[in-house]
Coordinates of C-alpha atoms (C1' of nucleotides) in Angstrom, one line a residue:
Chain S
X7 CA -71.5 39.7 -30.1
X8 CA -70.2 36.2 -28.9
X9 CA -67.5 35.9 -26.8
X10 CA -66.3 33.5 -28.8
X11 CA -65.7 36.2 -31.9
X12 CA -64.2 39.0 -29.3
X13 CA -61.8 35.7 -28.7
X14 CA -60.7 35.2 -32.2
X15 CA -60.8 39.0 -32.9
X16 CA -58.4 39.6 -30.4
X17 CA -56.1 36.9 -31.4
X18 CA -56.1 37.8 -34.9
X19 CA -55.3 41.3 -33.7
X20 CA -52.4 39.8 -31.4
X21 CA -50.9 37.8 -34.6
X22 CA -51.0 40.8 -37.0
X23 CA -49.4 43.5 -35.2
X24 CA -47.8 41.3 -32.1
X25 CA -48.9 43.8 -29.6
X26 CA -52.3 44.8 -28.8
X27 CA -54.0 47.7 -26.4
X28 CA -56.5 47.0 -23.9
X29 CA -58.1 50.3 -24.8
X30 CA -58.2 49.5 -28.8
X31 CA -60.2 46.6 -28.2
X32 CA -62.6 47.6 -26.0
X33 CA -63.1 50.3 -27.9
X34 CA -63.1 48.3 -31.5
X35 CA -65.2 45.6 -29.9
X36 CA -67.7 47.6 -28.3
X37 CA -67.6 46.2 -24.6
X38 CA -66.6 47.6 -21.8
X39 CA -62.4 47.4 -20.4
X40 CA -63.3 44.8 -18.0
X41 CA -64.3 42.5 -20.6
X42 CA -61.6 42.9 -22.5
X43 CA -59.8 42.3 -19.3
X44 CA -61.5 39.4 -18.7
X45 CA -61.2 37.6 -21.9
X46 CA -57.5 38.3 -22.3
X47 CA -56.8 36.8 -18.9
X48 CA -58.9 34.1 -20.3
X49 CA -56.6 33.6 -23.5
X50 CA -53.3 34.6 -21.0
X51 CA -54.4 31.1 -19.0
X52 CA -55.3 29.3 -22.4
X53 CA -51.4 30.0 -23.3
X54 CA -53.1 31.8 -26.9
X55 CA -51.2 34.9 -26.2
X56 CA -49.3 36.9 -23.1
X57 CA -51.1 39.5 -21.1
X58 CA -48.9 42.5 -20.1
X59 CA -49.5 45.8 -18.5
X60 CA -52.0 47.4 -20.9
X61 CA -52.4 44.9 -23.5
X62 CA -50.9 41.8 -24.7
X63 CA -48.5 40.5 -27.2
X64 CA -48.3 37.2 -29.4
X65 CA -45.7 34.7 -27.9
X66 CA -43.8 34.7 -30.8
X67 CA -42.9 38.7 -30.7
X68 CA -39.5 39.0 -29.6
X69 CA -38.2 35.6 -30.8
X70 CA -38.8 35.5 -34.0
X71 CA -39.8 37.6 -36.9
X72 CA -42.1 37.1 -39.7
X73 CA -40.2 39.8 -42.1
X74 CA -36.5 39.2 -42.9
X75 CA -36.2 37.0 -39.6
X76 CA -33.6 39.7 -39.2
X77 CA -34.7 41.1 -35.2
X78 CA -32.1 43.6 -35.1
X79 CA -32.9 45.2 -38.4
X80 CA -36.9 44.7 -37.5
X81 CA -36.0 46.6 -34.1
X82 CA -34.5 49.4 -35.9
X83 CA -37.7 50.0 -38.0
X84 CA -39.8 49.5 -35.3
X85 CA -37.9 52.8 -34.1
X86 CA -38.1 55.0 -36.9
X87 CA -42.0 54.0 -37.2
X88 CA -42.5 55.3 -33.6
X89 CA -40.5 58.4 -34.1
X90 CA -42.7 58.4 -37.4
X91 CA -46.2 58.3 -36.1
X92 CA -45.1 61.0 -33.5
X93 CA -44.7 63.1 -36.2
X94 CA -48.6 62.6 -37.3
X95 CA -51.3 65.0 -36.5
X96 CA -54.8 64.3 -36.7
X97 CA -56.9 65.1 -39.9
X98 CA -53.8 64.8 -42.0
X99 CA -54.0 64.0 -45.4
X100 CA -51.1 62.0 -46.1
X101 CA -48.9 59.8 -48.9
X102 CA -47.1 56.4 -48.1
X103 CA -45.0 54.6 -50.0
X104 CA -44.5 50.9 -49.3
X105 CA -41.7 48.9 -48.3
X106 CA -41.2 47.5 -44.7
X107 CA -40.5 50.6 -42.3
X108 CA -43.0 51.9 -44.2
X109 CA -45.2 48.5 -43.0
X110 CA -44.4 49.6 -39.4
X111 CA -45.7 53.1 -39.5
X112 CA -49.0 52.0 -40.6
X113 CA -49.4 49.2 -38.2
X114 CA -48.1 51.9 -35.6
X115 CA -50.7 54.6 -36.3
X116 CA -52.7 55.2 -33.5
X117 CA -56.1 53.3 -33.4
X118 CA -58.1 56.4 -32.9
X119 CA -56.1 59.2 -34.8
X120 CA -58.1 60.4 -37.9
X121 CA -56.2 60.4 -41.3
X122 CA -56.5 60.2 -44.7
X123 CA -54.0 58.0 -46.5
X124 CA -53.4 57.6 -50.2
X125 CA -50.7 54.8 -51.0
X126 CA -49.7 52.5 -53.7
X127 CA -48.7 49.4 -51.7
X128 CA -50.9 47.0 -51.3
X129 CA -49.1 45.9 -47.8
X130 CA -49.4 49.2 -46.4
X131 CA -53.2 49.4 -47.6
X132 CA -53.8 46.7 -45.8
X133 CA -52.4 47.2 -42.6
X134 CA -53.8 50.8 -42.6
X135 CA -57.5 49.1 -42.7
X136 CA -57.1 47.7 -39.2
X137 CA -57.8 51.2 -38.2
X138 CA -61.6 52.4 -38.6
X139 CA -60.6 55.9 -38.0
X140 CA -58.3 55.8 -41.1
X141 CA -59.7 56.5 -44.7
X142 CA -58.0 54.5 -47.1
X143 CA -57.5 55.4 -50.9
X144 CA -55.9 52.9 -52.8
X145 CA -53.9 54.3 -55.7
X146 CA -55.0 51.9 -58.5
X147 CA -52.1 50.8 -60.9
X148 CA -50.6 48.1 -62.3
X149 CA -48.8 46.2 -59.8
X150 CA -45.5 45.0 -59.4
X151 CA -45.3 41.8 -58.8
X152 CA -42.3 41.3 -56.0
X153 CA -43.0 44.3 -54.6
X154 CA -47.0 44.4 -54.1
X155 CA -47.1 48.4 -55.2
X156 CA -48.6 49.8 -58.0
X157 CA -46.9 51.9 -61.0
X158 CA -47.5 52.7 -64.3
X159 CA -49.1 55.9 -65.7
X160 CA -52.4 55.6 -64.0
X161 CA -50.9 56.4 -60.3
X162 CA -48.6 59.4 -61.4
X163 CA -51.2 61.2 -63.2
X164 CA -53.5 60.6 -59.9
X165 CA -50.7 61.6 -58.1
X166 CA -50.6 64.8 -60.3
X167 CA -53.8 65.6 -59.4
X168 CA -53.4 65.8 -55.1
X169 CA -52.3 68.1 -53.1
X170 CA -51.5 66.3 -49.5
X171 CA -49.8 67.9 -46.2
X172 CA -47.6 64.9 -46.4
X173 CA -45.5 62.3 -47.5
X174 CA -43.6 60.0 -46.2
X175 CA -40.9 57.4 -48.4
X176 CA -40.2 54.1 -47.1
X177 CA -37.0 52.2 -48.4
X178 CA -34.8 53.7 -50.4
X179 CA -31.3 54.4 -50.6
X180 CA -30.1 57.2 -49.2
X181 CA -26.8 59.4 -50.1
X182 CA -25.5 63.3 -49.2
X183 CA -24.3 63.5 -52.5
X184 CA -26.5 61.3 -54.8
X185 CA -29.4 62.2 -53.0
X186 CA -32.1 59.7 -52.8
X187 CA -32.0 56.8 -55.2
X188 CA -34.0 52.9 -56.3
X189 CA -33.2 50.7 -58.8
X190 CA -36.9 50.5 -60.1
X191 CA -36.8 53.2 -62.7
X192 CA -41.0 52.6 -62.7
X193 CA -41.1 53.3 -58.8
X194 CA -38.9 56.6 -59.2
X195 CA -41.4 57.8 -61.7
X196 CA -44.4 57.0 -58.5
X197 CA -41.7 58.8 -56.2
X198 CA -41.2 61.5 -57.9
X199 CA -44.8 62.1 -58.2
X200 CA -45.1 61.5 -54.6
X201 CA -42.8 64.1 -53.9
X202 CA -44.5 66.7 -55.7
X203 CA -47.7 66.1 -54.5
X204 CA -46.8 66.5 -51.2
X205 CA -46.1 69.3 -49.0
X206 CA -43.8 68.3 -46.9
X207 CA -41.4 64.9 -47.8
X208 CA -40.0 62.8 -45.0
X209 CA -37.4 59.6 -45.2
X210 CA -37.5 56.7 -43.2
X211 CA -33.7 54.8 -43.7
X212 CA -32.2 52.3 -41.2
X213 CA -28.9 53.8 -40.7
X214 CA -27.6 50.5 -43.3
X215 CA -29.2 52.0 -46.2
X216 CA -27.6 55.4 -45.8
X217 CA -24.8 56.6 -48.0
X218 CA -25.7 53.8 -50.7
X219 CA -26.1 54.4 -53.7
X220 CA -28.7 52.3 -56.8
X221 CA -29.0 53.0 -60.8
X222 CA -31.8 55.4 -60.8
X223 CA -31.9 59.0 -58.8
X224 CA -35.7 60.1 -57.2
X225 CA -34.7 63.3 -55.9
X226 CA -32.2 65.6 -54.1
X227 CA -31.5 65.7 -50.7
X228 CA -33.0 69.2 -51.1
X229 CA -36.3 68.0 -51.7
X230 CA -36.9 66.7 -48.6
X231 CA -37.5 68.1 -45.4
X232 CA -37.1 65.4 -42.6
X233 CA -34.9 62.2 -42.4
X234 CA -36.0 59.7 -39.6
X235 CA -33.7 56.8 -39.0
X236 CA -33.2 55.3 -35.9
X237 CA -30.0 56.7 -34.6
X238 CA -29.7 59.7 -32.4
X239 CA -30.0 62.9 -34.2
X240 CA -26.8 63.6 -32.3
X241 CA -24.8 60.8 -34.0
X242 CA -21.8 61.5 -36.3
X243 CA -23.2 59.1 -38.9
X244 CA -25.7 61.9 -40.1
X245 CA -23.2 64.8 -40.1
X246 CA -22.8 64.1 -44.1
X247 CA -26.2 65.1 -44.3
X248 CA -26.2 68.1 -41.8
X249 CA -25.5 70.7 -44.6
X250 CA -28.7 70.4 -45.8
X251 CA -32.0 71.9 -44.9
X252 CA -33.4 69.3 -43.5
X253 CA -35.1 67.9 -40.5
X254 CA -32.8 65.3 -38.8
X255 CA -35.5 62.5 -36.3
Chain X
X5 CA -91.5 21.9 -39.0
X6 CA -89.7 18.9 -38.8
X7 CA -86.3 18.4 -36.5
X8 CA -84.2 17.7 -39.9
X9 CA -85.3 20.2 -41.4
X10 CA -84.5 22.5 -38.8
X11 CA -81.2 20.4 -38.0
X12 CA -80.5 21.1 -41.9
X13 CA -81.1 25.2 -41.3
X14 CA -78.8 25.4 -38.5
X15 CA -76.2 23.7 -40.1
X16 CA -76.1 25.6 -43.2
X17 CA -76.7 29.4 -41.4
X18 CA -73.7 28.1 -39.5
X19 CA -71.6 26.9 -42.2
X20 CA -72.8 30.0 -44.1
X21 CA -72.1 32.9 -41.1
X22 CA -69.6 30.9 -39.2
X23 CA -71.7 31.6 -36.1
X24 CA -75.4 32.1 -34.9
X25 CA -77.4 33.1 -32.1
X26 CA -79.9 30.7 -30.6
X27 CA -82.2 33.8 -30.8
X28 CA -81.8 34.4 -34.2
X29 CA -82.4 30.9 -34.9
X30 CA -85.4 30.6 -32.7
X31 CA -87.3 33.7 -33.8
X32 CA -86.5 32.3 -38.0
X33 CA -87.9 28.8 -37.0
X34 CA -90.7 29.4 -35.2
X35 CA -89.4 27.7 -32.2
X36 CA -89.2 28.0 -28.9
X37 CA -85.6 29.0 -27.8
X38 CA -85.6 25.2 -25.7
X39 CA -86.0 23.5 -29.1
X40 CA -83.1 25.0 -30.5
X41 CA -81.2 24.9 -27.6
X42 CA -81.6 21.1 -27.9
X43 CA -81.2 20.7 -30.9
X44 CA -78.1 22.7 -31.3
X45 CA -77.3 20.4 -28.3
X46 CA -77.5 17.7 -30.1
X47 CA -75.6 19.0 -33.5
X48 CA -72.8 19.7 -30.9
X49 CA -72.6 15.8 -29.6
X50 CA -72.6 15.1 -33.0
X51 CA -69.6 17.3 -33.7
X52 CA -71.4 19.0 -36.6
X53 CA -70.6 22.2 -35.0
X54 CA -69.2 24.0 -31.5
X55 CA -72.0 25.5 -29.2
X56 CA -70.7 27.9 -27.0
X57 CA -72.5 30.3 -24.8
X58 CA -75.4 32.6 -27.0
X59 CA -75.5 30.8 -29.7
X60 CA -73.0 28.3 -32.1
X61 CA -70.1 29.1 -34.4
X62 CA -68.3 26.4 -37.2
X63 CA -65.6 24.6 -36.5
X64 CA -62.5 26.3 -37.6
X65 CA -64.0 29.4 -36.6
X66 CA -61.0 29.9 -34.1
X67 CA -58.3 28.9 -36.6
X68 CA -55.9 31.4 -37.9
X69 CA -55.9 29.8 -41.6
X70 CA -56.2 33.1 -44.0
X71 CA -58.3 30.8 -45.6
X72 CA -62.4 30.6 -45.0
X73 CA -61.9 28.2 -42.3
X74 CA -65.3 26.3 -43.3
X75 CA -64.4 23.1 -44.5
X76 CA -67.6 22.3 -46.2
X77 CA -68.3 25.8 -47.6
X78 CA -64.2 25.9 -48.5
X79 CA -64.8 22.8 -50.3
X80 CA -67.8 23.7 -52.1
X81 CA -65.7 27.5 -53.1
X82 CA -62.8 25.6 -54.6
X83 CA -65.2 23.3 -56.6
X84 CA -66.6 26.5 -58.0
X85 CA -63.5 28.0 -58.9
X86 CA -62.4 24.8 -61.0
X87 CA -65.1 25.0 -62.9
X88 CA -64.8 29.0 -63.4
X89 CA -60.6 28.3 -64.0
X90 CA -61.2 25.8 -66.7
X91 CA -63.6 28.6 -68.5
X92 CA -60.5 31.0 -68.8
X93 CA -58.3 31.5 -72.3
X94 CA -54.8 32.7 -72.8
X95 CA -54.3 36.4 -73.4
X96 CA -57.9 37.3 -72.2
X97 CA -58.3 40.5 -70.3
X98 CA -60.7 40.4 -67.3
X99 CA -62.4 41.7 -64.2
X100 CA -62.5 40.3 -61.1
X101 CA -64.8 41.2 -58.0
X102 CA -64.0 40.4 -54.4
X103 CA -64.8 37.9 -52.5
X104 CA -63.8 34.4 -50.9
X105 CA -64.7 32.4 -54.0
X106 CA -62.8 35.0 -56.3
X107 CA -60.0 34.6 -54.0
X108 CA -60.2 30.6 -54.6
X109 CA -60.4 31.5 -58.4
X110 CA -57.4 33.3 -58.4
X111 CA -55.4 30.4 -56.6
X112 CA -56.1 28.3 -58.9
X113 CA -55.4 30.3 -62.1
X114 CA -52.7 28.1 -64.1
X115 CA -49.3 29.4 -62.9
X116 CA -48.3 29.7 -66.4
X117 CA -51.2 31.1 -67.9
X118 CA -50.8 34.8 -69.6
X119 CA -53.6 37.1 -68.5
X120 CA -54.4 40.6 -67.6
X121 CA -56.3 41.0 -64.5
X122 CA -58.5 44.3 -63.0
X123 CA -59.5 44.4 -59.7
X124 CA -60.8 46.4 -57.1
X125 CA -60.2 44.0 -54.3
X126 CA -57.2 43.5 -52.1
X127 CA -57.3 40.1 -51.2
X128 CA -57.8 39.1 -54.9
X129 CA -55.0 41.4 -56.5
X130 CA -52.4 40.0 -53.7
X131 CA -53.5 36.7 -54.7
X132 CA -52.9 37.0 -58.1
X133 CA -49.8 38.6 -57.7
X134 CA -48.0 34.8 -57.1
X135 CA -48.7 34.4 -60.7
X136 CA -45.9 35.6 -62.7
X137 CA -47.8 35.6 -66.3
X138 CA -50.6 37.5 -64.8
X139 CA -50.5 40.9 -65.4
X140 CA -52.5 42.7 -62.3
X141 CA -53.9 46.3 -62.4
X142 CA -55.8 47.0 -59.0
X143 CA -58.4 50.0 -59.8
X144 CA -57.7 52.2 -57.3
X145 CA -60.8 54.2 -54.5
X146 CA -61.5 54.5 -51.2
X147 CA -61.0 51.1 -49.3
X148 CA -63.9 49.5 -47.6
X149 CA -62.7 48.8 -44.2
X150 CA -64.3 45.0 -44.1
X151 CA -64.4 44.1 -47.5
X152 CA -60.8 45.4 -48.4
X153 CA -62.9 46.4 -51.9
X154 CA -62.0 49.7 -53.6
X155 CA -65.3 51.8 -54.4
X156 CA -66.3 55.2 -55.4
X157 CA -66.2 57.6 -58.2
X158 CA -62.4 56.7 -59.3
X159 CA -63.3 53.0 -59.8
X160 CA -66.3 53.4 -61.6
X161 CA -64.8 56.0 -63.7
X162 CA -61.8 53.8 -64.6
X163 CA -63.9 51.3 -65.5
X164 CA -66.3 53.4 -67.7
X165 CA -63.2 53.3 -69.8
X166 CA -62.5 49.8 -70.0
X167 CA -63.9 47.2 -72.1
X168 CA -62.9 43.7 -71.0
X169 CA -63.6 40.1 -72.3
X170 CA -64.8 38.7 -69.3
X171 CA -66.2 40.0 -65.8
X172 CA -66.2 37.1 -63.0
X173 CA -68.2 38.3 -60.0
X174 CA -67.9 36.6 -56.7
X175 CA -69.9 36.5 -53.7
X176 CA -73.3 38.1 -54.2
X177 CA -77.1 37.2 -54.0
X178 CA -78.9 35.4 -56.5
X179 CA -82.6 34.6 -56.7
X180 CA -84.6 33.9 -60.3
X181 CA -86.9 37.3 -60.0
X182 CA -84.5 39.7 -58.2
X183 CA -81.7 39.1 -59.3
X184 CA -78.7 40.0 -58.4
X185 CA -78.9 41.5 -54.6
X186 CA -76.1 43.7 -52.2
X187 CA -76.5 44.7 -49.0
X188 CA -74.1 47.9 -49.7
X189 CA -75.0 50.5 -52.0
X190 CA -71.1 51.6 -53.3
X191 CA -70.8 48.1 -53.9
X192 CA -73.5 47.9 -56.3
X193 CA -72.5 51.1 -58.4
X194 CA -68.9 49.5 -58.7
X195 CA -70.2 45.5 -59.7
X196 CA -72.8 47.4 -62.5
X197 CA -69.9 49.6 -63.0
X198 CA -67.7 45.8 -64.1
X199 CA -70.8 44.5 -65.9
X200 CA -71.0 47.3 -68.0
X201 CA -67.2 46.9 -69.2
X202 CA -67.6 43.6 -69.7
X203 CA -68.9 41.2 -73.0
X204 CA -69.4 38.8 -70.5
X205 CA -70.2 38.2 -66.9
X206 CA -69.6 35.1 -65.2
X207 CA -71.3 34.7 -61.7
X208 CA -70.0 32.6 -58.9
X209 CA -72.7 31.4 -56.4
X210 CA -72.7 28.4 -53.8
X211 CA -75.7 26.9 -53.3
X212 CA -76.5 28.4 -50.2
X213 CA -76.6 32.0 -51.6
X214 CA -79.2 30.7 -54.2
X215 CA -82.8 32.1 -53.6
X216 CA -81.2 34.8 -51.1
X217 CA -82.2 38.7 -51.5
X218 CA -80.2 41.4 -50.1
X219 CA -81.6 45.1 -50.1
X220 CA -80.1 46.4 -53.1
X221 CA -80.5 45.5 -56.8
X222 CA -77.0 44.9 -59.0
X223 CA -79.0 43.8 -61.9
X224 CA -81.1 41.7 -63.7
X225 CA -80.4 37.9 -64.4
X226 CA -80.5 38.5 -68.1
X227 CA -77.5 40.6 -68.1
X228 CA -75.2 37.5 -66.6
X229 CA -74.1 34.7 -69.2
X230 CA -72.8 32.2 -67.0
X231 CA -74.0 31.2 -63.6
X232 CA -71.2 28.7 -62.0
X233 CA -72.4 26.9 -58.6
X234 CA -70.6 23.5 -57.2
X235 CA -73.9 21.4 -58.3
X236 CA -74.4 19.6 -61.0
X237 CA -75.7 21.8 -63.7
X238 CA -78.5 19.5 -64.0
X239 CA -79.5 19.6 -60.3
X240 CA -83.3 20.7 -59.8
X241 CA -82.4 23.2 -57.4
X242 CA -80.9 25.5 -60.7
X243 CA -84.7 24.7 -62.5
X244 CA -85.7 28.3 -61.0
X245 CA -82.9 29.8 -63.4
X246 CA -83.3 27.5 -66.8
X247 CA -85.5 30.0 -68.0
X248 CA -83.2 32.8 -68.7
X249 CA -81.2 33.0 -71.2
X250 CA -77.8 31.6 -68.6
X251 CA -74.9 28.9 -69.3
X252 CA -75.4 27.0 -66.3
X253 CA -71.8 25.5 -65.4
Chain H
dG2 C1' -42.5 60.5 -4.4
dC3 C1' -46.6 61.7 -6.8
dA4 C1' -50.2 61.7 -10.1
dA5 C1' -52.3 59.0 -13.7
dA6 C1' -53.3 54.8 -15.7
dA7 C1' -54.1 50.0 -15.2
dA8 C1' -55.5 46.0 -12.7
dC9 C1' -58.2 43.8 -9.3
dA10 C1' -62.1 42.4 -6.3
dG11 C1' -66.8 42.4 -5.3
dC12 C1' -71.5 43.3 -6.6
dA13 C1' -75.9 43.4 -9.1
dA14 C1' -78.8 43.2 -13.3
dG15 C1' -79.8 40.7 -17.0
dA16 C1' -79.1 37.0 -20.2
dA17 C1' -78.4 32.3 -21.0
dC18 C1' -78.5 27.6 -19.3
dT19 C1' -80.4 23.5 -16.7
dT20 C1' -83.7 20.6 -14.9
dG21 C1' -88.1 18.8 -14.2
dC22 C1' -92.6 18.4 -15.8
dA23 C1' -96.8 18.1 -18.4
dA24 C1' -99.3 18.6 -22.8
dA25 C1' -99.3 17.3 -27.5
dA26 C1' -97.9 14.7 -31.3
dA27 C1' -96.1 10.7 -33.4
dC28 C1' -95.5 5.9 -33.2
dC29 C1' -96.4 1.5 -32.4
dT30 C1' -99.2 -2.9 -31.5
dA31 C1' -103.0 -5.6 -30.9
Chain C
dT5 C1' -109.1 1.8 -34.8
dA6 C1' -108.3 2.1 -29.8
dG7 C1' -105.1 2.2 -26.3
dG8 C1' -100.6 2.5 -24.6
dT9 C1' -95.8 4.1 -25.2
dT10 C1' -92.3 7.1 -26.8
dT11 C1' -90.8 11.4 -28.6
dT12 C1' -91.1 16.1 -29.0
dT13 C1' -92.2 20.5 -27.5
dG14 C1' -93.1 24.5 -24.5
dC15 C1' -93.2 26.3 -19.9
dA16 C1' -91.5 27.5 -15.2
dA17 C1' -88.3 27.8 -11.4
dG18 C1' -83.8 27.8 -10.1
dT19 C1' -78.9 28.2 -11.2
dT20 C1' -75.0 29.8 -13.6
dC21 C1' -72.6 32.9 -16.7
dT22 C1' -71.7 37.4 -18.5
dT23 C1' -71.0 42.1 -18.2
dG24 C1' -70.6 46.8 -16.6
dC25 C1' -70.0 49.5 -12.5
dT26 C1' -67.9 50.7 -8.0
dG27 C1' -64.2 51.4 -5.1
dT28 C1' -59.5 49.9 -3.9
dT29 C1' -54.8 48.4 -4.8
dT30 C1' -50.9 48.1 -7.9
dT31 C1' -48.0 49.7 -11.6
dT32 C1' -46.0 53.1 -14.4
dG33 C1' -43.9 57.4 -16.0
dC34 C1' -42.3 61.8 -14.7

DNA sequence: GCAAAAACAGCAAGAACTTGCAAAAACCTA
DNA sequence: TAGGTTTTTGCAAGTTCTTGCTGTTTTTGC
């Protein structure tokens, strides 16, 4: 392999998920940690990106965001993905929904952890195939157009027809007594099929979304089993939802 | 062999690959590695393309555009996918394979044109997805990590219960006696797979992939209708193909 | 403050590059 | 066509670049 293509893999890398491990790329490059080394020093003097301890990020990271531009918000999903991904174990076979926390998870799966991942979103899909170890399985659909996921007949009766360890449901809107709800009466239908495929459900809300309410109701709150924002699981806000059975991250 | 000639090859691998090894070039020229060192020299002070150390890579190899970032072979995709565009009709229903060229395709399907779109490939659904009139169901598999191309059983299943108007096929391998060519096996079953749920096929070629073989057989020439390339469809270099049975475009 | 991980410096083998040169081929020009 | 000139090509020797390994120093997390 040419330098010159470890060079533009590595920025590529460093542009897509703003942070990047030494260890990933010599591992997904093939070459040893000392040439990674060397060619991110290389690209640190070249201004291309910023070497840190153990990796390097993009310039841009921290000043700007490519989502809603919104860093605070961005930083709060950034949290529940991490306490997300902690939750993984390896050889899981697992459900994602899509949305943008759920975006984060994926991107923060580790490099090396085995899974299997069935989704609808295209978004999630794709970041998920940055990571060799993953296996991928698209669940084909017709797609909505704003938000890049598939619906319609096709993925629920696929959906019917699993039986995962996991799932995990990105963005919603989230309420003690309304329970979960959307405003997509096709995506409820994919949730709800979600849902019952799995296992085990968990939630990912920033603390914004919770006690909101939309037209349409997925699920109780009794149907799922963890609920991962990123506040303390101390923190008063959640109390409303400490009566149920349910798994506060 | 004479130095144009050779010049020529090493432009067009480049352009083709994005990059290539002064080996590799000197072992499929007959060469001595010196002569290709010079010459790719040369190419370099012309600015035809960017030596660097092992071999040479395209300009825009380094740039971050999602796009191919081959100006010439970019150019040559987009006149491809006019010519396949103006083919299209209103309310048809059709397939699309991956591929860069399919990607340029769906760019530049008419904003307002009303169609309904399969497709096992990522970059191609998300592509489509701008177009509001487009109606785009992504057959759902296993992801292929590099292509971002849904095979397997599910896909081909789906599509043994489809029957479309039109099948467009992207990037592949074409030569007059064998055919269509692949170089991965779950590929194949899935592009046969389109073929067979198709009345037509449309085949979308630059002329570089002309007269190329790849290990594995999709099918036969006679079972495509259309053949689009950027040439001229009069252009001696598409005599090889007159005798089928082909609507050269 | 300690153990583990990461970074650094120096080294050696191998690959790639440069330079100079001579043989062969191609190209004039008489 | 013969003889001289230029261009092209391959070879060899020496140099530089790349890369993985070693041992040492620095940083990090507990």
């Amino acid at each position: 392999m040419l330098k010159e293509e470890r060079h533009k893999y590595i920025l590529d890398q460093v542009h897509l998920h703003h942070r990047i491990l030494l260890n990933d790329l010599s591992d997904a490059l093939n070459v040893s940690i000392d040439t990674v080394r060397r060619d991110v020093k290389e690209l640190h003097q070249e201004k291309k990106l910023k070497k840190v301890h153990g990796g390097a990020t993009s310039f841009g990271f921290m000043t700007f965001s490519k989502d809603d531009g919104n860093i605070y918000l961005q930083s709060k999903k950034i949290q529940i993905a991490e306490k997300t991904v902690s939750l993984l174990s390896e050889g899981q076979v697992i459900l994602m929904s899509g949305g943008t926390t759920n975006m984060e998870v994926a991107k923060l799966i580790p490099k090396k952890l085995p899974l299997t991942v069935f989704t609808p979103s295209l978004h999630v899909a794709m970041a998920l195939l940055d990571h060799k170890d993953v296996e991928v399985i698209f669940l084909g659909g017709k797609l909505l157009h704003d938000a890049k996921f598939a619906v319609g007949g096709t993925v629920v009766n696929a959906l019917s027809q699993l039986r995962v360890d996991l799932c995990i449901l990105g963005t919603g809107y989230l309420d003690a007594v309304y329970g979960l709800t959307e405003f997509d009466w096709e995506v409820i239908q994919v949730k709800q099929a979600m849902i019952r495929a799995a296992k085990k459900t968990i939630i990912l809300s920033v603390s914004d979304k919770l006690h909101s309410v939309q037209k349409y109701k997925t699920c109780d709150l009794t149907a799922v089993h963890t609920l991962v924002t990123e506040l303390d699981p101390q923190d008063p806000l959640l109390d409303a939802f400490r009566e149920f059975d349910l798994k506060l991250v």
